[in-house]
Amino acid sequence: MRKLFEPLQLGAIAMPNRFIMAPMTRARGTQDNVPTAIMAEYYAQRASAGVIISEAIGISRQGLGWPYATGIWNAEQIAGWQRVTSAVHAAGGRIIAQLWHMGRVVHSSMGGAQPVSASATTAPGHAHTYAGKTAYEQARPLDLSEIPEIIAQYRQAARNAINAGFDGIQLHASNGYLIDQFLRDSDNHRTDNYGGSRHNRIRLLAEITQAVSDEIGANRVGVRLSPNGETQGIRDSDPVPLFRLALETLSDIGIAHLELREPPIDGTFGVGEQPPLAQVLRGSFRGPLILNSDFSVARAEQALLEGTGDAVSFGRPFISNPDFPYRVAQGRPLTPDDRDTWFSQGREGYTDYA
Ligand SMILES: Cc1cc2nc3c(=O)[nH]c(=O)nc-3n(C[C@H](O)[C@H](O)[C@H](O)COP(=O)(O)O)c2cc1C
């Protein structure tokens, strides 16, 4: 496993290895979306990752619809995250904040008003609320006049993340959330500058990426995309040219990393509609490429040797193996995770994996 243990520079961040902890919502915040003390402990336990990508963090109340997830729009939340980043740094680690606006999948009981999206569409399935799973509501299309405010909120969230001690940020532009709702054509029916042509559909992603890069430096900004299949009802009829254009645009801005979340067609958590496109898209991005989904250690090493990507992010393995890179180095067996405690509150299945 030599490649995985090679260092890698991710913009401003020097990673001692290429095992990245994938972003994972774990629902251990307060009902006011403030990080808790056990979150500091959890992340510090995982400090041996090349870099930790935090769970998705809401940029605004409007954009956050997951019970006990956290935000980064007020002073209390920033102070809570400060305790997390301090604990990770004290343990010798690095951590970046994944910034999140969920768009149409925010239930009004969580976001305080009708959800917003590119167009007046309704996600399939059920929203997560404090009252349990509730049918999704139809979204309200964002008015052109509201878009600068959304971009400003991302910009402020990036500044807040740096003030909270994060080493950088990642824009959550994947998995069917707001940016992805604009990007892919299944649910973007706009006829203005943010809909229709591929150029128009990547405009929101490009403007947000530029704004956060202007604020904190492109060398501290990364983006996560999910090109190869449907997520939460969002898909594209012709993803390769769309994502090629997106990657070229992000390269021009000079971001520090791109992460592709691509489940294989036999994926165990999400399935791709086609095999991962990383190999096809690689040439369109000039910068470090992170691969994700369903990677075993052996397959990750192989992908790095073949040059498909520069690092691999692991989700579930990091839940139940806090010292994952060390375990691999020592050839110790891996502990399986327990799905029942992914989003439960409290320590069980969270900080109690040895
Ligand atoms: C409990 C859990 C929470 C997740 N939360 C997020 C999230 O907040 N943001 C995100 O981009 N992906 C999220 N994901 C997806 C993971 O980042 C990753 O793509 C997925 O687990 C596949 O990687 P793996 O096969 O290594 O587990 C989550 C996955 C799990 C299991």
PDB file of N, CA and C and ligand atoms in Angstrom, residues 22-26 55-56 98 172 174-175 224 261 269 292-295 313-317 319 342-343, ligand 1:
ATOM      1  N   ALA A  22     -14.084  11.061   4.257  1.00  0.00           N
ATOM      2  CA  ALA A  22     -15.177  11.632   3.462  1.00  0.00           C
ATOM      3  C   ALA A  22     -16.153  12.378   4.376  1.00  0.00           C
ATOM      4  N   PRO A  23     -16.853  13.375   3.828  1.00  0.00           N
ATOM      5  CA  PRO A  23     -17.820  14.127   4.645  1.00  0.00           C
ATOM      6  C   PRO A  23     -18.973  13.230   5.080  1.00  0.00           C
ATOM      7  N   MET A  24     -19.290  13.260   6.368  1.00  0.00           N
ATOM      8  CA  MET A  24     -20.399  12.426   6.860  1.00  0.00           C
ATOM      9  C   MET A  24     -21.212  13.135   7.934  1.00  0.00           C
ATOM     10  N   THR A  25     -22.468  13.393   7.603  1.00  0.00           N
ATOM     11  CA  THR A  25     -23.437  13.909   8.560  1.00  0.00           C
ATOM     12  C   THR A  25     -23.635  12.863   9.644  1.00  0.00           C
ATOM     13  N   ARG A  26     -23.558  13.247  10.917  1.00  0.00           N
ATOM     14  CA  ARG A  26     -23.710  12.263  11.992  1.00  0.00           C
ATOM     15  C   ARG A  26     -24.753  12.700  13.033  1.00  0.00           C
ATOM     16  N   GLU A  55     -18.505  16.787   8.234  1.00  0.00           N
ATOM     17  CA  GLU A  55     -19.909  16.597   7.877  1.00  0.00           C
ATOM     18  C   GLU A  55     -20.417  17.867   7.202  1.00  0.00           C
ATOM     19  N   ALA A  56     -21.467  17.753   6.401  1.00  0.00           N
ATOM     20  CA  ALA A  56     -22.028  18.932   5.753  1.00  0.00           C
ATOM     21  C   ALA A  56     -22.530  19.917   6.813  1.00  0.00           C
ATOM     22  N   GLN A  98     -17.250  21.240   5.064  1.00  0.00           N
ATOM     23  CA  GLN A  98     -18.104  21.074   3.888  1.00  0.00           C
ATOM     24  C   GLN A  98     -19.319  21.993   4.015  1.00  0.00           C
ATOM     25  N   HIS A 172     -20.304  21.678  -1.104  1.00  0.00           N
ATOM     26  CA  HIS A 172     -21.101  20.466  -1.352  1.00  0.00           C
ATOM     27  C   HIS A 172     -21.955  20.733  -2.586  1.00  0.00           C
ATOM     28  N   SER A 174     -22.764  18.278  -4.730  1.00  0.00           N
ATOM     29  CA  SER A 174     -23.117  16.932  -5.192  1.00  0.00           C
ATOM     30  C   SER A 174     -24.428  16.481  -4.568  1.00  0.00           C
ATOM     31  N   ASN A 175     -24.779  15.226  -4.836  1.00  0.00           N
ATOM     32  CA  ASN A 175     -25.829  14.495  -4.111  1.00  0.00           C
ATOM     33  C   ASN A 175     -27.213  15.130  -4.136  1.00  0.00           C
ATOM     34  N   ARG A 224     -17.071  19.252  -4.282  1.00  0.00           N
ATOM     35  CA  ARG A 224     -17.505  17.859  -4.431  1.00  0.00           C
ATOM     36  C   ARG A 224     -18.643  17.778  -5.444  1.00  0.00           C
ATOM     37  N   ARG A 261     -17.876  12.031  -6.018  1.00  0.00           N
ATOM     38  CA  ARG A 261     -18.605  11.001  -5.273  1.00  0.00           C
ATOM     39  C   ARG A 261     -19.359  10.156  -6.315  1.00  0.00           C
ATOM     40  N   PHE A 269     -23.947   1.819  -1.112  1.00  0.00           N
ATOM     41  CA  PHE A 269     -24.617   2.991  -0.532  1.00  0.00           C
ATOM     42  C   PHE A 269     -24.818   3.980  -1.670  1.00  0.00           C
ATOM     43  N   ASN A 292     -14.132   8.765  -4.703  1.00  0.00           N
ATOM     44  CA  ASN A 292     -14.946   8.273  -3.585  1.00  0.00           C
ATOM     45  C   ASN A 292     -15.980   7.258  -4.037  1.00  0.00           C
ATOM     46  N   SER A 293     -16.325   6.475  -3.088  1.00  0.00           N
ATOM     47  CA  SER A 293     -17.456   5.560  -2.944  1.00  0.00           C
ATOM     48  C   SER A 293     -17.063   4.110  -3.147  1.00  0.00           C
ATOM     49  N   ASP A 294     -17.338   3.357  -2.080  1.00  0.00           N
ATOM     50  CA  ASP A 294     -17.169   1.907  -2.113  1.00  0.00           C
ATOM     51  C   ASP A 294     -15.731   1.463  -2.371  1.00  0.00           C
ATOM     52  N   PHE A 295     -14.760   2.253  -1.976  1.00  0.00           N
ATOM     53  CA  PHE A 295     -13.373   1.841  -2.181  1.00  0.00           C
ATOM     54  C   PHE A 295     -12.903   0.944  -1.041  1.00  0.00           C
ATOM     55  N   SER A 313     -11.183   9.215  -0.815  1.00  0.00           N
ATOM     56  CA  SER A 313     -11.868   9.505   0.449  1.00  0.00           C
ATOM     57  C   SER A 313     -12.697   8.283   0.839  1.00  0.00           C
ATOM     58  N   PHE A 314     -12.623   7.984   2.135  1.00  0.00           N
ATOM     59  CA  PHE A 314     -13.321   6.829   2.692  1.00  0.00           C
ATOM     60  C   PHE A 314     -14.348   7.347   3.694  1.00  0.00           C
ATOM     61  N   GLY A 315     -15.581   6.870   3.557  1.00  0.00           N
ATOM     62  CA  GLY A 315     -16.626   7.274   4.478  1.00  0.00           C
ATOM     63  C   GLY A 315     -16.792   6.254   5.580  1.00  0.00           C
ATOM     64  N   ARG A 316     -17.592   5.219   5.297  1.00  0.00           N
ATOM     65  CA  ARG A 316     -17.930   4.232   6.318  1.00  0.00           C
ATOM     66  C   ARG A 316     -16.727   3.633   7.038  1.00  0.00           C
ATOM     67  N   PRO A 317     -15.598   3.375   6.341  1.00  0.00           N
ATOM     68  CA  PRO A 317     -14.449   2.826   7.100  1.00  0.00           C
ATOM     69  C   PRO A 317     -13.985   3.743   8.233  1.00  0.00           C
ATOM     70  N   ILE A 319     -15.936   5.665  10.027  1.00  0.00           N
ATOM     71  CA  ILE A 319     -16.897   5.670  11.139  1.00  0.00           C
ATOM     72  C   ILE A 319     -16.431   4.689  12.215  1.00  0.00           C
ATOM     73  N   TRP A 342     -25.720   5.562  12.636  1.00  0.00           N
ATOM     74  CA  TRP A 342     -25.191   6.627  11.769  1.00  0.00           C
ATOM     75  C   TRP A 342     -25.707   8.003  12.220  1.00  0.00           C
ATOM     76  N   PHE A 343     -27.016   8.076  12.444  1.00  0.00           N
ATOM     77  CA  PHE A 343     -27.634   9.380  12.731  1.00  0.00           C
ATOM     78  C   PHE A 343     -28.282   9.422  14.112  1.00  0.00           C
TER      79      PHE A 343
HETATM   80  C1  LIG B   1     -23.603   8.364   7.694  1.00  0.00           C
HETATM   81  C2  LIG B   1     -23.265   9.039   6.407  1.00  0.00           C
HETATM   82  C3  LIG B   1     -23.415  10.407   6.274  1.00  0.00           C
HETATM   83  C4  LIG B   1     -23.058  11.058   5.098  1.00  0.00           C
HETATM   84  N1  LIG B   1     -23.135  12.423   5.026  1.00  0.00           N
HETATM   85  C5  LIG B   1     -22.613  13.074   3.954  1.00  0.00           C
HETATM   86  C6  LIG B   1     -22.459  14.489   3.976  1.00  0.00           C
HETATM   87  O1  LIG B   1     -22.754  15.170   4.956  1.00  0.00           O
HETATM   88  N2  LIG B   1     -21.951  15.073   2.870  1.00  0.00           N
HETATM   89  C7  LIG B   1     -21.595  14.353   1.749  1.00  0.00           C
HETATM   90  O2  LIG B   1     -21.144  14.930   0.765  1.00  0.00           O
HETATM   91  N3  LIG B   1     -21.695  12.999   1.733  1.00  0.00           N
HETATM   92  C8  LIG B   1     -22.157  12.352   2.813  1.00  0.00           C
HETATM   93  N4  LIG B   1     -22.168  10.982   2.839  1.00  0.00           N
HETATM   94  C9  LIG B   1     -21.582  10.231   1.719  1.00  0.00           C
HETATM   95  C10 LIG B   1     -20.111   9.898   2.033  1.00  0.00           C
HETATM   96  O3  LIG B   1     -19.309  11.059   2.003  1.00  0.00           O
HETATM   97  C11 LIG B   1     -19.546   8.897   0.996  1.00  0.00           C
HETATM   98  O4  LIG B   1     -19.729   9.432  -0.275  1.00  0.00           O
HETATM   99  C12 LIG B   1     -20.218   7.537   1.081  1.00  0.00           C
HETATM  100  O5  LIG B   1     -20.222   7.045   2.412  1.00  0.00           O
HETATM  101  C13 LIG B   1     -19.510   6.526   0.185  1.00  0.00           C
HETATM  102  O6  LIG B   1     -18.171   6.350   0.611  1.00  0.00           O
HETATM  103  P1  LIG B   1     -17.745   4.980   1.347  1.00  0.00           P
HETATM  104  O7  LIG B   1     -18.114   3.858   0.391  1.00  0.00           O
HETATM  105  O8  LIG B   1     -16.264   5.085   1.561  1.00  0.00           O
HETATM  106  O9  LIG B   1     -18.533   4.890   2.603  1.00  0.00           O
HETATM  107  C14 LIG B   1     -22.554  10.301   4.002  1.00  0.00           C
HETATM  108  C15 LIG B   1     -22.418   8.915   4.124  1.00  0.00           C
HETATM  109  C16 LIG B   1     -22.746   8.281   5.317  1.00  0.00           C
HETATM  110  C17 LIG B   1     -22.531   6.799   5.434  1.00  0.00           C
END
